[in-house]
mmCIF file of C-alpha atoms (C1' of nucleotides) in Angstrom:
data_model
loop_
_atom_site.group_PDB
_atom_site.id
_atom_site.type_symbol
_atom_site.label_atom_id
_atom_site.label_comp_id
_atom_site.label_asym_id
_atom_site.label_seq_id
_atom_site.Cartn_x
_atom_site.Cartn_y
_atom_site.Cartn_z
ATOM 1 C CA MET A 209 75.239 61.949 -134.381
ATOM 2 C CA PRO A 210 78.281 60.215 -133.156
ATOM 3 C CA GLU A 211 79.924 59.852 -129.816
ATOM 4 C CA LEU A 212 82.829 57.564 -129.021
ATOM 5 C CA PRO A 213 80.993 54.241 -129.583
ATOM 6 C CA GLU A 214 79.649 55.315 -132.979
ATOM 7 C CA VAL A 215 83.012 56.680 -134.113
ATOM 8 C CA GLU A 216 84.744 53.502 -132.954
ATOM 9 C CA THR A 217 82.194 51.417 -134.882
ATOM 10 C CA VAL A 218 82.861 53.484 -138.014
ATOM 11 C CA ARG A 219 86.598 53.061 -137.468
ATOM 12 C CA ARG A 220 86.305 49.304 -137.194
ATOM 13 C CA SER A 221 84.122 49.084 -140.292
ATOM 14 C CA LEU A 222 86.511 51.166 -142.409
ATOM 15 C CA GLU A 223 89.929 50.023 -141.212
ATOM 16 C CA PRO A 224 89.983 46.752 -143.238
ATOM 17 C CA LEU A 225 88.611 48.524 -146.322
ATOM 18 C CA LEU A 226 90.990 51.497 -146.258
ATOM 19 C CA ALA A 227 94.292 50.236 -144.861
ATOM 20 C CA GLY A 228 96.882 50.130 -147.647
ATOM 21 C CA ARG A 229 94.728 52.041 -150.167
ATOM 22 C CA ARG A 230 96.124 54.952 -152.171
ATOM 23 C CA ILE A 231 94.151 58.178 -152.492
ATOM 24 C CA VAL A 232 93.832 58.825 -156.233
ATOM 25 C CA SER A 233 91.838 62.027 -155.839
ATOM 26 C CA VAL A 234 89.611 63.909 -153.409
ATOM 27 C CA ARG A 235 86.710 66.055 -154.588
ATOM 28 C CA PHE A 236 85.080 68.495 -152.171
ATOM 29 C CA LEU A 237 81.475 69.372 -152.991
ATOM 30 C CA ALA A 238 81.227 71.895 -150.144
ATOM 31 C CA ARG A 239 84.011 74.275 -149.086
ATOM 32 C CA ARG A 240 83.056 74.187 -145.438
ATOM 33 C CA VAL A 241 84.036 70.558 -144.885
ATOM 34 C CA ALA A 242 87.603 71.384 -145.933
ATOM 35 C CA GLY A 243 87.822 74.330 -143.557
ATOM 36 C CA GLY A 244 87.009 76.720 -146.419
ATOM 37 C CA LYS A 245 90.099 75.711 -148.432
ATOM 38 C CA PRO A 246 89.233 72.643 -150.520
ATOM 39 C CA ASP A 247 91.985 72.920 -153.147
ATOM 40 C CA PRO A 248 95.045 72.879 -150.864
ATOM 41 C CA LEU A 249 93.594 70.028 -148.824
ATOM 42 C CA ALA A 250 92.687 67.962 -151.887
ATOM 43 C CA SER A 251 96.161 68.339 -153.384
ATOM 44 C CA ARG A 252 97.742 67.601 -150.011
ATOM 45 C CA LEU A 253 95.854 64.287 -149.774
ATOM 46 C CA LYS A 254 96.300 63.174 -153.371
ATOM 47 C CA GLY A 255 98.666 60.265 -153.845
ATOM 48 C CA GLN A 256 99.097 59.395 -150.179
ATOM 49 C CA ILE A 257 98.608 55.910 -148.801
ATOM 50 C CA ILE A 258 96.165 55.352 -145.938
ATOM 51 C CA HIS A 259 98.199 53.242 -143.525
ATOM 52 C CA SER A 260 95.634 52.909 -140.773
ATOM 53 C CA VAL A 261 92.407 54.352 -139.394
ATOM 54 C CA GLY A 262 92.724 55.481 -135.778
ATOM 55 C CA ARG A 263 90.521 57.306 -133.318
ATOM 56 C CA LEU A 264 90.931 59.750 -130.457
ATOM 57 C CA GLY A 265 87.707 60.678 -128.693
ATOM 58 C CA LYS A 266 85.223 61.458 -131.457
ATOM 59 C CA HIS A 267 87.941 62.173 -134.054
ATOM 60 C CA LEU A 268 88.763 59.667 -136.797
ATOM 61 C CA LEU A 269 92.430 59.845 -137.715
ATOM 62 C CA PHE A 270 93.568 58.540 -141.105
ATOM 63 C CA GLU A 271 97.298 57.942 -140.818
ATOM 64 C CA LEU A 272 98.779 58.904 -144.193
ATOM 65 C CA ASP A 273 102.353 59.029 -145.532
ATOM 66 C CA HIS A 274 103.075 62.556 -144.348
ATOM 67 C CA GLY A 275 100.636 63.241 -141.532
ATOM 68 C CA LEU A 276 97.095 62.753 -140.297
ATOM 69 C CA LEU A 277 93.714 63.476 -141.802
ATOM 70 C CA ASP A 278 91.490 64.329 -138.827
ATOM 71 C CA ILE A 279 87.803 63.728 -139.637
ATOM 72 C CA HIS A 280 85.133 64.916 -137.208
ATOM 73 C CA LEU A 281 81.571 63.832 -138.047
ATOM 74 C CA ARG A 282 79.976 66.341 -135.640
ATOM 75 C CA MET A 283 76.175 65.918 -135.691
ATOM 76 C CA THR A 284 75.204 64.367 -139.027
ATOM 77 C CA GLY A 285 78.425 63.391 -140.795
ATOM 78 C CA LYS A 286 78.605 59.911 -142.285
ATOM 79 C CA LEU A 287 81.309 58.052 -144.200
ATOM 80 C CA VAL A 288 79.931 55.780 -146.896
ATOM 81 C CA TRP A 289 81.938 53.030 -148.560
ATOM 82 C CA ASN A 290 81.114 52.349 -152.219
ATOM 83 C CA GLY A 291 77.646 53.850 -151.903
ATOM 84 C CA MET A 292 75.684 56.254 -154.041
ATOM 85 C CA THR A 293 76.294 59.964 -153.805
ATOM 86 C CA GLY A 294 73.320 62.148 -152.933
ATOM 87 C CA PRO A 295 72.322 65.734 -152.313
ATOM 88 C CA TYR A 296 74.222 65.792 -149.001
ATOM 89 C CA THR A 297 77.485 64.330 -150.269
ATOM 90 C CA ARG A 298 80.168 66.849 -149.297
ATOM 91 C CA ALA A 299 83.345 65.001 -150.303
ATOM 92 C CA VAL A 300 84.340 61.995 -152.394
ATOM 93 C CA PHE A 301 87.609 60.072 -152.057
ATOM 94 C CA GLU A 302 88.564 58.061 -155.103
ATOM 95 C CA LEU A 303 90.908 55.310 -153.975
ATOM 96 C CA ASP A 304 92.961 52.885 -156.054
ATOM 97 C CA LYS A 305 90.265 50.406 -155.128
ATOM 98 C CA GLY A 306 86.861 51.754 -154.088
ATOM 99 C CA LEU A 307 85.156 55.041 -153.292
ATOM 100 C CA LEU A 308 84.634 56.679 -149.927
ATOM 101 C CA ALA A 309 82.012 59.429 -149.687
ATOM 102 C CA PHE A 310 81.351 61.863 -146.877
ATOM 103 C CA ASP A 311 77.667 62.753 -146.468
ATOM 104 C CA ASP A 312 76.594 65.440 -144.023
ATOM 105 C CA VAL A 313 73.173 67.103 -143.972
ATOM 106 C CA ARG A 314 74.045 69.898 -141.560
ATOM 107 C CA GLN A 315 77.586 70.539 -142.792
ATOM 108 C CA PHE A 316 79.089 70.715 -139.317
ATOM 109 C CA GLY A 317 81.516 67.877 -140.019
ATOM 110 C CA ILE A 318 85.069 68.901 -140.791
ATOM 111 C CA PHE A 319 88.330 67.546 -142.230
ATOM 112 C CA VAL A 320 91.602 68.905 -140.868
ATOM 113 C CA TRP A 321 95.130 68.105 -141.991
ATOM 114 C CA ARG A 322 97.476 67.614 -139.023
ATOM 115 C CA GLN A 323 101.074 66.750 -138.255
ATOM 116 C CA ALA A 324 100.203 65.629 -134.729
ATOM 117 C CA GLN A 325 97.225 64.363 -132.746
ATOM 118 C CA PRO A 326 94.524 66.916 -131.968
ATOM 119 C CA ARG A 327 94.840 68.474 -128.515
ATOM 120 C CA LEU A 328 92.262 66.686 -126.425
ATOM 121 C CA GLY A 329 92.064 65.120 -123.020
ATOM 122 C CA PRO A 330 92.783 61.387 -122.707
ATOM 123 C CA ASP A 331 90.416 59.079 -124.565
ATOM 124 C CA ALA A 332 87.567 57.931 -122.325
ATOM 125 C CA LEU A 333 88.460 54.288 -122.983
ATOM 126 C CA ASP A 334 92.096 54.881 -122.135
ATOM 127 C CA LEU A 335 91.590 56.051 -118.569
ATOM 128 C CA ASP A 336 91.886 54.441 -115.176
ATOM 129 C CA ALA A 337 89.672 55.171 -112.182
ATOM 130 C CA VAL A 338 92.315 57.177 -110.320
ATOM 131 C CA THR A 339 93.092 59.479 -113.257
ATOM 132 C CA PHE A 340 89.398 59.931 -113.999
ATOM 133 C CA SER A 341 88.617 60.838 -110.392
ATOM 134 C CA GLY A 342 91.526 63.249 -110.301
ATOM 135 C CA LEU A 343 90.286 65.091 -113.399
ATOM 136 C CA LEU A 344 86.761 65.508 -112.009
ATOM 137 C CA ARG A 345 87.974 66.573 -108.557
ATOM 138 C CA LYS A 346 89.502 69.675 -110.124
ATOM 139 C CA ARG A 347 86.176 70.780 -111.578
ATOM 140 C CA ARG A 348 84.106 73.112 -109.489
ATOM 141 C CA GLY A 349 81.081 73.154 -111.802
ATOM 142 C CA ALA A 350 78.380 70.569 -112.501
ATOM 143 C CA VAL A 351 79.452 67.049 -113.378
ATOM 144 C CA LYS A 352 77.591 66.896 -116.700
ATOM 145 C CA PRO A 353 79.373 69.756 -118.475
ATOM 146 C CA ALA A 354 82.661 68.437 -117.080
ATOM 147 C CA LEU A 355 82.055 65.042 -118.693
ATOM 148 C CA LEU A 356 81.124 66.722 -121.984
ATOM 149 C CA ASP A 357 84.359 68.740 -122.004
ATOM 150 C CA GLN A 358 86.585 67.054 -124.580
ATOM 151 C CA SER A 359 89.710 68.720 -123.189
ATOM 152 C CA LEU A 360 89.113 66.954 -119.883
ATOM 153 C CA CYS A 361 88.342 63.531 -121.297
ATOM 154 C CA ALA A 362 87.587 62.773 -124.957
ATOM 155 C CA GLY A 363 84.698 60.805 -126.408
ATOM 156 C CA LEU A 364 81.651 61.267 -124.205
ATOM 157 C CA GLY A 365 78.639 63.114 -125.625
ATOM 158 C CA ASN A 366 75.101 63.866 -124.596
ATOM 159 C CA ILE A 367 73.663 60.343 -124.728
ATOM 160 C CA TYR A 368 76.420 58.496 -122.919
ATOM 161 C CA VAL A 369 76.842 61.150 -120.249
ATOM 162 C CA ASP A 370 73.138 60.988 -119.372
ATOM 163 C CA GLU A 371 73.187 57.178 -119.383
ATOM 164 C CA SER A 372 76.358 56.973 -117.268
ATOM 165 C CA LEU A 373 75.106 59.445 -114.665
ATOM 166 C CA PHE A 374 71.835 57.529 -114.397
ATOM 167 C CA GLU A 375 73.573 54.200 -113.871
ATOM 168 C CA ALA A 376 75.870 55.752 -111.276
ATOM 169 C CA GLY A 377 72.933 57.417 -109.477
ATOM 170 C CA ILE A 378 74.452 60.886 -109.791
ATOM 171 C CA HIS A 379 72.433 64.035 -110.501
ATOM 172 C CA PRO A 380 73.730 65.830 -113.618
ATOM 173 C CA ARG A 381 73.963 69.103 -111.640
ATOM 174 C CA ALA A 382 75.993 67.560 -108.821
ATOM 175 C CA ARG A 383 79.266 69.435 -108.336
ATOM 176 C CA ALA A 384 82.064 67.334 -109.796
ATOM 177 C CA SER A 385 84.579 68.330 -107.121
ATOM 178 C CA ALA A 386 82.160 67.363 -104.353
ATOM 179 C CA LEU A 387 81.660 63.748 -105.423
ATOM 180 C CA SER A 388 82.948 61.166 -102.969
ATOM 181 C CA LYS A 389 85.611 58.680 -103.940
ATOM 182 C CA PRO A 390 83.167 55.739 -104.110
ATOM 183 C CA ARG A 391 80.733 57.715 -106.251
ATOM 184 C CA LEU A 392 83.527 58.685 -108.644
ATOM 185 C CA ALA A 393 84.605 55.051 -108.806
ATOM 186 C CA LYS A 394 81.036 54.030 -109.579
ATOM 187 C CA LEU A 395 80.770 56.718 -112.257
ATOM 188 C CA PHE A 396 84.001 55.558 -113.846
ATOM 189 C CA ALA A 397 82.782 51.949 -113.882
ATOM 190 C CA SER A 398 79.458 53.009 -115.429
ATOM 191 C CA VAL A 399 81.149 55.046 -118.150
ATOM 192 C CA GLN A 400 83.369 52.103 -119.053
ATOM 193 C CA ARG A 401 80.597 49.512 -118.985
ATOM 194 C CA ILE A 402 78.240 51.634 -121.088
ATOM 195 C CA LEU A 403 80.858 52.599 -123.690
ATOM 196 C CA HIS A 404 81.915 48.966 -124.118
ATOM 197 C CA ALA A 405 78.320 47.739 -124.305
ATOM 198 C CA ALA A 406 77.463 50.449 -126.845
ATOM 199 C CA ILE A 407 80.419 49.511 -129.053
ATOM 200 C CA ALA A 408 79.358 45.865 -128.868
ATOM 201 C CA ALA A 409 75.894 46.947 -130.037
ATOM 202 C CA GLY A 410 77.299 48.959 -132.954
ATOM 203 C CA GLY A 411 76.476 52.304 -131.348
ATOM 204 C CA SER A 412 73.137 54.112 -131.020
ATOM 205 C CA THR A 413 71.047 54.981 -134.082
ATOM 206 C CA ILE A 414 68.536 57.690 -133.140
ATOM 207 C CA SER A 415 67.702 58.708 -136.683
ATOM 208 C CA ASN A 416 70.501 58.483 -139.213
ATOM 209 C CA TYR A 417 73.684 57.054 -137.846
ATOM 210 C CA ALA A 418 75.272 54.149 -139.701
ATOM 211 C CA ASP A 419 78.820 52.813 -139.925
ATOM 212 C CA GLY A 420 80.950 52.857 -143.096
ATOM 213 C CA THR A 421 79.063 49.920 -144.600
ATOM 214 C CA GLY A 422 75.577 51.179 -143.757
ATOM 215 C CA GLN A 423 75.049 49.102 -140.599
ATOM 216 C CA ARG A 424 72.867 50.812 -138.033
ATOM 217 C CA GLY A 425 73.474 50.532 -134.302
ATOM 218 C CA PHE A 426 71.034 49.124 -131.789
ATOM 219 C CA PHE A 427 72.236 50.410 -128.432
ATOM 220 C CA GLN A 428 69.343 52.911 -128.428
ATOM 221 C CA GLN A 429 67.221 49.975 -127.227
ATOM 222 C CA ASN A 430 69.301 49.996 -124.060
ATOM 223 C CA HIS A 431 68.937 53.683 -123.272
ATOM 224 C CA GLN A 432 67.465 54.000 -119.790
ATOM 225 C CA VAL A 433 66.868 57.765 -119.669
ATOM 226 C CA TYR A 434 68.046 59.441 -122.884
ATOM 227 C CA GLY A 435 64.975 60.513 -124.878
ATOM 228 C CA ARG A 436 62.645 58.908 -122.329
ATOM 229 C CA GLN A 437 61.273 61.979 -120.563
ATOM 230 C CA GLY A 438 57.871 61.239 -119.060
ATOM 231 C CA GLU A 439 58.385 57.485 -119.086
ATOM 232 C CA PRO A 440 58.785 55.590 -115.802
ATOM 233 C CA CYS A 441 62.305 55.088 -114.473
ATOM 234 C CA PRO A 442 63.233 51.429 -115.085
ATOM 235 C CA VAL A 443 64.525 51.214 -111.502
ATOM 236 C CA CYS A 444 62.035 53.138 -109.314
ATOM 237 C CA GLY A 445 59.131 54.030 -111.598
ATOM 238 C CA ALA A 446 59.330 57.802 -111.090
ATOM 239 C CA ALA A 447 58.827 59.845 -114.284
ATOM 240 C CA ILE A 448 62.069 60.565 -116.151
ATOM 241 C CA ARG A 449 62.656 64.304 -116.298
ATOM 242 C CA ARG A 450 64.165 66.451 -119.044
ATOM 243 C CA ILE A 451 65.931 69.674 -118.141
ATOM 244 C CA VAL A 452 68.490 71.852 -119.926
ATOM 245 C CA ILE A 453 72.091 72.034 -118.699
ATOM 246 C CA SER A 454 74.610 74.069 -120.703
ATOM 247 C CA GLN A 455 72.195 74.204 -123.622
ATOM 248 C CA ARG A 456 71.901 70.424 -123.839
ATOM 249 C CA GLY A 457 68.787 68.382 -123.214
ATOM 250 C CA THR A 458 69.475 66.394 -120.061
ATOM 251 C CA HIS A 459 67.529 63.306 -119.013
ATOM 252 C CA TYR A 460 67.546 61.893 -115.505
ATOM 253 C CA CYS A 461 65.529 60.201 -112.782
ATOM 254 C CA PRO A 462 64.674 62.712 -110.032
ATOM 255 C CA ARG A 463 64.429 59.930 -107.444
ATOM 256 C CA CYS A 464 67.453 57.739 -108.270
ATOM 257 C CA GLN A 465 69.982 60.463 -109.064
ATOM 258 C CA LYS A 466 71.262 62.453 -106.076
ATOM 259 C CA ARG A 467 73.344 65.608 -105.935
ATOM 260 C "C1'" DA J 266 88.993 79.143 -114.790
ATOM 261 C "C1'" DT J 267 84.522 78.364 -115.766
ATOM 262 C "C1'" DT J 268 80.082 79.589 -117.461
ATOM 263 C "C1'" DA J 269 76.579 81.290 -120.617
ATOM 264 C "C1'" DC J 270 75.140 82.236 -124.912
ATOM 265 C "C1'" DT J 271 75.324 82.506 -129.956
ATOM 266 C "C1'" DA J 272 76.497 80.704 -134.267
ATOM 267 C "C1'" DC J 273 77.147 77.266 -137.698
ATOM 268 C "C1'" DC J 274 73.261 74.303 -141.031
ATOM 269 C "C1'" DT J 275 69.252 71.459 -142.339
ATOM 270 C "C1'" DG J 276 65.454 68.593 -141.419
ATOM 271 C "C1'" DA J 277 61.800 66.299 -138.521
ATOM 272 C "C1'" DC J 278 57.999 66.902 -135.951
ATOM 273 C "C1'" DA J 279 54.151 68.995 -133.105
ATOM 274 C "C1'" DG J 280 50.639 72.301 -132.827
ATOM 275 C "C1'" DC J 281 47.716 75.665 -134.787
ATOM 276 C "C1'" DT L 200 48.635 72.645 -146.646
ATOM 277 C "C1'" DG L 201 51.459 75.664 -144.678
ATOM 278 C "C1'" DC L 202 53.265 78.382 -141.096
ATOM 279 C "C1'" DT L 203 55.819 78.723 -136.552
ATOM 280 C "C1'" DG L 204 58.407 77.092 -132.966
ATOM 281 C "C1'" DT L 205 61.278 73.497 -130.893
ATOM 282 C "C1'" DC L 206 64.493 70.058 -131.066
ATOM 283 C "C1'" DA L 207 68.694 67.297 -132.719
ATOM 284 C "C1'" DG L 208 74.273 62.472 -131.470
ATOM 285 C "C1'" DG L 209 78.903 68.758 -131.514
ATOM 286 C "C1'" DT L 210 82.006 72.347 -130.879
ATOM 287 C "C1'" DA L 211 84.211 77.153 -131.758
ATOM 288 C "C1'" DG L 212 84.095 81.785 -130.476
ATOM 289 C "C1'" DT L 213 82.988 85.621 -127.643
ATOM 290 C "C1'" DA L 214 81.416 87.899 -123.678
ATOM 291 C "C1'" DA L 215 80.355 87.906 -118.675
#
DNA sequence: ATTACTACCTGACAGC
DNA sequence: TGCTGTCAGGTAGTAA
């Protein structure tokens, strides 16, 4: 479910609740979420203080006494503060004050213990136009898969890539390296504007997403092309098209977005 | 150095 | 009702 704006919204909702709390115990209800080794991870986490809740791209990073707990929500992961456990609860943190549960229908979400930040490209919100343009110039393939590549730039996912390319008037199959300087500058500006607007709206809730306190997002109301195949383009009225690029549903306006 | 494809899991939904 | 196929906010791994 979550891309950068959703993960940032979760981070902001949890930071004041978790900072300074001690982990009394961690119970894993599915092995997979702990990378197949629940016992070593649970004992590793036990007793440590959560000093802060950070984020890099789509990764939540709990800064503990002796390292980082890297939480990736993948498609359906959700952190729930002081809520009820259910059939999809995969982990429960008992803190000195409060409970934090991890629910995840599809079980793609994963917790990893780290001594250093995960190896990813720069966070999408921590980029400048020149760096961004330089990264894309080196890519010979289509612009959409380049933007989805977390080792190039971290945080963008399927929704925000489609929305950014639409706003910038760039076809998702356009070759990244062939984009002119002004078009790259426009793309950068669109990415930044959309990510900031989405965070301000609490992210996009398509079906399930909610932050740590159960708040849903409402940026989905601002989607111009994502999930709107067949509807008229809000700018020119042409029918929004859905195609598949690198196995991902891709939504765009065939008239407004040029190669 | 990319790209293409599969796999991981479960549920929602459309069509028959 | 129930079956089948398609799709889903993500990424790792393996093969071309």
